[in-house]
């Protein structure tokens, strides 16, 4: 089944417990990550990670051990409750073990949640999930959030808004990435407390320079400027930026570099990149090359898994170490 628009929003919020699998794909890594996070939480519950009812792996893991996905889907958990097998960053080259596991799915097995980048209509992954009676495929595009998504995000924070503040929040939704928008709503809710939020509260919590500094620390890693990373991370931490948000943005940036490296240059990227950022990305692509960019993406995937695991390591320190390692790779 292929879902989009309001139907997709309702599925992420209230998925059918008998869902066999879901393929979430799109060019915007942040949108994909947020939706799969919401879906997994609503399929398996907030304690799935702690109760070992969530199994994580990458597309590369699935390709290296083709039986691993099916084994994970069929495994019997120690704790009672619904189980999810999450496979991140799958490409067409890694589709076979995913589709084999989906084809073998039976009632009582774990739900299979798979994420991918942009996929063509001829994609085997898309056809496999769209054609399965108990699975769905959802494409996420870089469109502004719809009214139903905005209302769901406001309700999730328990936020009450004056009519003027609601107009301001809707304007923010059109201007911000979904991750930034949700983080901003959380700050507005904390700022307003039990009171109805006013336009002043929205203005006070709206992001100002966070995006620029996020881009700057990722650019420092991509350009080998390791000495700049520490001070930038301190500022971002003080502004409340989450390490998970940083790893998603960094992954998206390096995915763009890799797409340019294998696709003939920055000028061939869609959507296009303009101005000084295009010149900077062009230099980064030439400096890295496709092979090293694949190593960088593997490092970021490992970091993302660490940040979302039950590890007690300080998350911003884990992210800073990853960015410094990327800077060292850029220099080598």
mmCIF file of N, CA and C in Angstrom, residues 79-159:
data_model
loop_
_atom_site.group_PDB
_atom_site.id
_atom_site.type_symbol
_atom_site.label_atom_id
_atom_site.label_comp_id
_atom_site.label_asym_id
_atom_site.label_seq_id
_atom_site.Cartn_x
_atom_site.Cartn_y
_atom_site.Cartn_z
ATOM 1 N N UNK A 79 10.994 -10.291 26.475
ATOM 2 C CA UNK A 79 9.907 -9.550 27.114
ATOM 3 C C UNK A 79 8.656 -9.618 26.237
ATOM 4 N N UNK A 80 7.475 -9.646 26.840
ATOM 5 C CA UNK A 80 6.245 -9.635 26.040
ATOM 6 C C UNK A 80 6.034 -8.260 25.409
ATOM 7 N N UNK A 81 5.288 -8.232 24.322
ATOM 8 C CA UNK A 81 4.980 -6.964 23.679
ATOM 9 C C UNK A 81 5.402 -6.954 22.223
ATOM 10 N N UNK A 82 4.894 -5.986 21.470
ATOM 11 C CA UNK A 82 5.202 -5.904 20.043
ATOM 12 C C UNK A 82 6.688 -5.616 19.807
ATOM 13 N N UNK A 83 7.223 -6.187 18.736
ATOM 14 C CA UNK A 83 8.635 -6.016 18.401
ATOM 15 C C UNK A 83 8.776 -5.318 17.061
ATOM 16 N N UNK A 84 9.892 -4.619 16.893
ATOM 17 C CA UNK A 84 10.196 -3.910 15.641
ATOM 18 C C UNK A 84 11.636 -4.215 15.240
ATOM 19 N N UNK A 85 11.839 -4.475 13.965
ATOM 20 C CA UNK A 85 13.176 -4.575 13.389
ATOM 21 C C UNK A 85 13.353 -3.350 12.495
ATOM 22 N N UNK A 86 14.331 -2.518 12.804
ATOM 23 C CA UNK A 86 14.567 -1.266 12.081
ATOM 24 C C UNK A 86 15.851 -1.393 11.266
ATOM 25 N N UNK A 87 15.735 -1.214 9.946
ATOM 26 C CA UNK A 87 16.892 -1.259 9.046
ATOM 27 C C UNK A 87 17.036 0.122 8.409
ATOM 28 N N UNK A 88 18.150 0.773 8.674
ATOM 29 C CA UNK A 88 18.345 2.166 8.281
ATOM 30 C C UNK A 88 19.238 2.279 7.054
ATOM 31 N N UNK A 89 18.923 3.269 6.209
ATOM 32 C CA UNK A 89 19.794 3.609 5.093
ATOM 33 C C UNK A 89 19.911 2.525 4.041
ATOM 34 N N UNK A 90 18.801 1.940 3.638
ATOM 35 C CA UNK A 90 18.828 0.849 2.656
ATOM 36 C C UNK A 90 18.865 1.426 1.240
ATOM 37 N N UNK A 91 19.618 0.782 0.362
ATOM 38 C CA UNK A 91 19.656 1.145 -1.058
ATOM 39 C C UNK A 91 19.110 -0.006 -1.888
ATOM 40 N N UNK A 92 18.957 0.220 -3.167
ATOM 41 C CA UNK A 92 18.469 -0.832 -4.057
ATOM 42 C C UNK A 92 19.391 -2.055 -4.046
ATOM 43 N N UNK A 93 20.693 -1.829 -3.861
ATOM 44 C CA UNK A 93 21.647 -2.936 -3.857
ATOM 45 C C UNK A 93 21.465 -3.844 -2.638
ATOM 46 N N UNK A 94 20.773 -3.331 -1.629
ATOM 47 C CA UNK A 94 20.570 -4.095 -0.387
ATOM 48 C C UNK A 94 19.114 -4.548 -0.235
ATOM 49 N N UNK A 95 18.346 -4.487 -1.335
ATOM 50 C CA UNK A 95 16.905 -4.747 -1.257
ATOM 51 C C UNK A 95 16.572 -6.216 -1.030
ATOM 52 N N UNK A 96 17.374 -7.129 -1.568
ATOM 53 C CA UNK A 96 17.001 -8.549 -1.566
ATOM 54 C C UNK A 96 16.718 -9.114 -0.167
ATOM 55 N N UNK A 97 17.628 -8.939 0.828
ATOM 56 C CA UNK A 97 17.334 -9.499 2.160
ATOM 57 C C UNK A 97 16.146 -8.827 2.841
ATOM 58 N N UNK A 98 15.901 -7.562 2.540
ATOM 59 C CA UNK A 98 14.756 -6.860 3.115
ATOM 60 C C UNK A 98 13.461 -7.456 2.574
ATOM 61 N N UNK A 99 13.402 -7.599 1.258
ATOM 62 C CA UNK A 99 12.187 -8.112 0.635
ATOM 63 C C UNK A 99 11.963 -9.584 0.978
ATOM 64 N N UNK A 100 13.055 -10.340 1.166
ATOM 65 C CA UNK A 100 12.915 -11.741 1.582
ATOM 66 C C UNK A 100 12.277 -11.824 2.965
ATOM 67 N N UNK A 101 12.722 -10.957 3.884
ATOM 68 C CA UNK A 101 12.148 -10.944 5.239
ATOM 69 C C UNK A 101 10.683 -10.530 5.200
ATOM 70 N N UNK A 102 10.357 -9.537 4.364
ATOM 71 C CA UNK A 102 8.969 -9.091 4.253
ATOM 72 C C UNK A 102 8.096 -10.204 3.673
ATOM 73 N N UNK A 103 8.628 -10.921 2.679
ATOM 74 C CA UNK A 103 7.869 -12.005 2.071
ATOM 75 C C UNK A 103 7.612 -13.161 3.017
ATOM 76 N N UNK A 104 8.520 -13.370 3.980
ATOM 77 C CA UNK A 104 8.379 -14.465 4.949
ATOM 78 C C UNK A 104 7.596 -14.065 6.195
ATOM 79 N N UNK A 105 7.170 -12.808 6.260
ATOM 80 C CA UNK A 105 6.502 -12.311 7.469
ATOM 81 C C UNK A 105 5.199 -13.078 7.718
ATOM 82 N N UNK A 106 4.943 -13.361 9.003
ATOM 83 C CA UNK A 106 3.697 -14.013 9.411
ATOM 84 C C UNK A 106 3.181 -13.352 10.683
ATOM 85 N N UNK A 107 1.921 -13.551 10.983
ATOM 86 C CA UNK A 107 1.321 -12.979 12.195
ATOM 87 C C UNK A 107 2.156 -13.350 13.416
ATOM 88 N N UNK A 108 2.431 -12.364 14.261
ATOM 89 C CA UNK A 108 3.241 -12.592 15.445
ATOM 90 C C UNK A 108 4.700 -12.215 15.266
ATOM 91 N N UNK A 109 5.133 -12.040 14.011
ATOM 92 C CA UNK A 109 6.511 -11.608 13.763
ATOM 93 C C UNK A 109 6.657 -10.119 14.068
ATOM 94 N N UNK A 110 7.914 -9.670 14.162
ATOM 95 C CA UNK A 110 8.194 -8.250 14.388
ATOM 96 C C UNK A 110 7.822 -7.439 13.153
ATOM 97 N N UNK A 111 7.404 -6.187 13.366
ATOM 98 C CA UNK A 111 7.184 -5.268 12.254
ATOM 99 C C UNK A 111 8.539 -4.835 11.695
ATOM 100 N N UNK A 112 8.632 -4.703 10.393
ATOM 101 C CA UNK A 112 9.874 -4.342 9.721
ATOM 102 C C UNK A 112 9.787 -2.889 9.263
ATOM 103 N N UNK A 113 10.586 -2.011 9.868
ATOM 104 C CA UNK A 113 10.609 -0.595 9.505
ATOM 105 C C UNK A 113 11.921 -0.309 8.777
ATOM 106 N N UNK A 114 11.812 0.203 7.559
ATOM 107 C CA UNK A 114 12.977 0.409 6.690
ATOM 108 C C UNK A 114 13.006 1.857 6.225
ATOM 109 N N UNK A 115 14.185 2.474 6.261
ATOM 110 C CA UNK A 115 14.327 3.836 5.744
ATOM 111 C C UNK A 115 15.291 3.844 4.569
ATOM 112 N N UNK A 116 15.059 4.779 3.655
ATOM 113 C CA UNK A 116 15.897 4.898 2.465
ATOM 114 C C UNK A 116 15.873 6.339 1.993
ATOM 115 N N UNK A 117 16.796 6.671 1.102
ATOM 116 C CA UNK A 117 16.804 7.992 0.472
ATOM 117 C C UNK A 117 15.774 8.035 -0.652
ATOM 118 N N UNK A 118 16.018 8.881 -1.636
ATOM 119 C CA UNK A 118 15.093 8.989 -2.762
ATOM 120 C C UNK A 118 15.064 7.671 -3.542
ATOM 121 N N UNK A 119 13.882 7.231 -3.915
ATOM 122 C CA UNK A 119 13.714 5.988 -4.671
ATOM 123 C C UNK A 119 12.886 6.263 -5.920
ATOM 124 N N UNK A 120 13.284 5.669 -7.036
ATOM 125 C CA UNK A 120 12.544 5.818 -8.287
ATOM 126 C C UNK A 120 11.282 4.958 -8.270
ATOM 127 N N UNK A 121 10.380 5.220 -9.220
ATOM 128 C CA UNK A 121 9.157 4.434 -9.312
ATOM 129 C C UNK A 121 9.443 2.978 -9.625
ATOM 130 N N UNK A 122 10.585 2.739 -10.280
ATOM 131 C CA UNK A 122 10.944 1.361 -10.634
ATOM 132 C C UNK A 122 11.642 0.621 -9.492
ATOM 133 N N UNK A 123 11.801 1.266 -8.345
ATOM 134 C CA UNK A 123 12.511 0.678 -7.216
ATOM 135 C C UNK A 123 11.891 -0.648 -6.775
ATOM 136 N N UNK A 124 12.748 -1.666 -6.582
ATOM 137 C CA UNK A 124 12.282 -2.960 -6.065
ATOM 138 C C UNK A 124 11.737 -2.809 -4.654
ATOM 139 N N UNK A 125 12.395 -1.957 -3.854
ATOM 140 C CA UNK A 125 11.929 -1.739 -2.484
ATOM 141 C C UNK A 125 10.510 -1.178 -2.475
ATOM 142 N N UNK A 126 10.297 -0.137 -3.273
ATOM 143 C CA UNK A 126 8.963 0.466 -3.336
ATOM 144 C C UNK A 126 7.913 -0.551 -3.777
ATOM 145 N N UNK A 127 8.220 -1.274 -4.843
ATOM 146 C CA UNK A 127 7.246 -2.235 -5.357
ATOM 147 C C UNK A 127 6.955 -3.324 -4.330
ATOM 148 N N UNK A 128 7.995 -3.764 -3.608
ATOM 149 C CA UNK A 128 7.811 -4.812 -2.615
ATOM 150 C C UNK A 128 6.893 -4.390 -1.489
ATOM 151 N N UNK A 129 7.092 -3.187 -0.950
ATOM 152 C CA UNK A 129 6.267 -2.713 0.169
ATOM 153 C C UNK A 129 4.885 -2.271 -0.310
ATOM 154 N N UNK A 130 4.818 -1.624 -1.478
ATOM 155 C CA UNK A 130 3.525 -1.169 -1.988
ATOM 156 C C UNK A 130 2.619 -2.349 -2.344
ATOM 157 N N UNK A 131 3.232 -3.453 -2.790
ATOM 158 C CA UNK A 131 2.434 -4.584 -3.215
ATOM 159 C C UNK A 131 2.081 -5.568 -2.115
ATOM 160 N N UNK A 132 2.640 -5.400 -0.922
ATOM 161 C CA UNK A 132 2.373 -6.321 0.192
ATOM 162 C C UNK A 132 1.057 -5.935 0.880
ATOM 163 N N UNK A 133 0.257 -6.943 1.185
ATOM 164 C CA UNK A 133 -1.075 -6.682 1.742
ATOM 165 C C UNK A 133 -1.040 -6.011 3.101
ATOM 166 N N UNK A 134 0.032 -6.227 3.898
ATOM 167 C CA UNK A 134 0.084 -5.680 5.257
ATOM 168 C C UNK A 134 1.254 -4.719 5.456
ATOM 169 N N UNK A 135 1.804 -4.208 4.357
ATOM 170 C CA UNK A 135 2.926 -3.261 4.452
ATOM 171 C C UNK A 135 2.568 -1.960 3.742
ATOM 172 N N UNK A 136 3.296 -0.907 4.083
ATOM 173 C CA UNK A 136 3.056 0.397 3.458
ATOM 174 C C UNK A 136 4.380 0.999 3.015
ATOM 175 N N UNK A 137 4.288 1.869 2.032
ATOM 176 C CA UNK A 137 5.427 2.678 1.595
ATOM 177 C C UNK A 137 5.006 4.138 1.666
ATOM 178 N N UNK A 138 5.865 4.970 2.263
ATOM 179 C CA UNK A 138 5.544 6.388 2.436
ATOM 180 C C UNK A 138 6.706 7.223 1.913
ATOM 181 N N UNK A 139 6.429 8.059 0.931
ATOM 182 C CA UNK A 139 7.430 8.988 0.409
ATOM 183 C C UNK A 139 7.294 10.321 1.137
ATOM 184 N N UNK A 140 8.408 10.866 1.590
ATOM 185 C CA UNK A 140 8.409 12.161 2.279
ATOM 186 C C UNK A 140 9.123 13.178 1.400
ATOM 187 N N UNK A 141 8.455 14.265 1.111
ATOM 188 C CA UNK A 141 9.005 15.300 0.244
ATOM 189 C C UNK A 141 9.321 16.556 1.048
ATOM 190 N N UNK A 142 10.058 17.461 0.432
ATOM 191 C CA UNK A 142 10.481 18.684 1.116
ATOM 192 C C UNK A 142 9.398 19.754 1.087
ATOM 193 N N UNK A 143 8.157 19.351 1.231
ATOM 194 C CA UNK A 143 7.053 20.308 1.252
ATOM 195 C C UNK A 143 6.844 20.813 2.681
ATOM 196 N N UNK A 144 6.285 22.021 2.820
ATOM 197 C CA UNK A 144 5.957 22.490 4.182
ATOM 198 C C UNK A 144 4.997 21.522 4.863
ATOM 199 N N UNK A 145 5.031 21.504 6.182
ATOM 200 C CA UNK A 145 4.134 20.619 6.934
ATOM 201 C C UNK A 145 2.679 20.971 6.650
ATOM 202 N N UNK A 146 1.846 19.945 6.550
ATOM 203 C CA UNK A 146 0.422 20.167 6.347
ATOM 204 C C UNK A 146 -0.265 20.567 7.643
ATOM 205 N N UNK A 147 -1.504 21.051 7.522
ATOM 206 C CA UNK A 147 -2.237 21.526 8.701
ATOM 207 C C UNK A 147 -2.438 20.416 9.716
ATOM 208 N N UNK A 148 -2.702 19.200 9.241
ATOM 209 C CA UNK A 148 -2.925 18.078 10.165
ATOM 210 C C UNK A 148 -1.637 17.745 10.925
ATOM 211 N N UNK A 149 -0.484 17.813 10.239
ATOM 212 C CA UNK A 149 0.797 17.561 10.899
ATOM 213 C C UNK A 149 1.089 18.626 11.953
ATOM 214 N N UNK A 150 0.789 19.887 11.606
ATOM 215 C CA UNK A 150 1.024 20.987 12.551
ATOM 216 C C UNK A 150 0.165 20.804 13.793
ATOM 217 N N UNK A 151 -1.118 20.494 13.588
ATOM 218 C CA UNK A 151 -2.035 20.305 14.721
ATOM 219 C C UNK A 151 -1.587 19.139 15.590
ATOM 220 N N UNK A 152 -1.104 18.064 14.948
ATOM 221 C CA UNK A 152 -0.645 16.901 15.716
ATOM 222 C C UNK A 152 0.583 17.256 16.551
ATOM 223 N N UNK A 153 1.493 18.051 15.993
ATOM 224 C CA UNK A 153 2.697 18.451 16.727
ATOM 225 C C UNK A 153 2.341 19.354 17.908
ATOM 226 N N UNK A 154 1.393 20.272 17.716
ATOM 227 C CA UNK A 154 0.951 21.153 18.802
ATOM 228 C C UNK A 154 0.296 20.330 19.909
ATOM 229 N N UNK A 155 -0.560 19.384 19.511
ATOM 230 C CA UNK A 155 -1.255 18.557 20.497
ATOM 231 C C UNK A 155 -0.272 17.685 21.279
ATOM 232 N N UNK A 156 0.776 17.202 20.599
ATOM 233 C CA UNK A 156 1.756 16.342 21.270
ATOM 234 C C UNK A 156 2.478 17.086 22.391
ATOM 235 N N UNK A 157 2.608 18.386 22.270
ATOM 236 C CA UNK A 157 3.265 19.188 23.307
ATOM 237 C C UNK A 157 2.279 19.681 24.357
ATOM 238 N N UNK A 158 0.987 19.429 24.154
ATOM 239 C CA UNK A 158 -0.024 19.939 25.082
ATOM 240 C C UNK A 158 -0.052 21.462 25.092
ATOM 241 N N UNK A 159 0.208 22.058 23.946
ATOM 242 C CA UNK A 159 0.391 23.504 23.852
ATOM 243 C C UNK A 159 -0.935 24.193 23.562
#
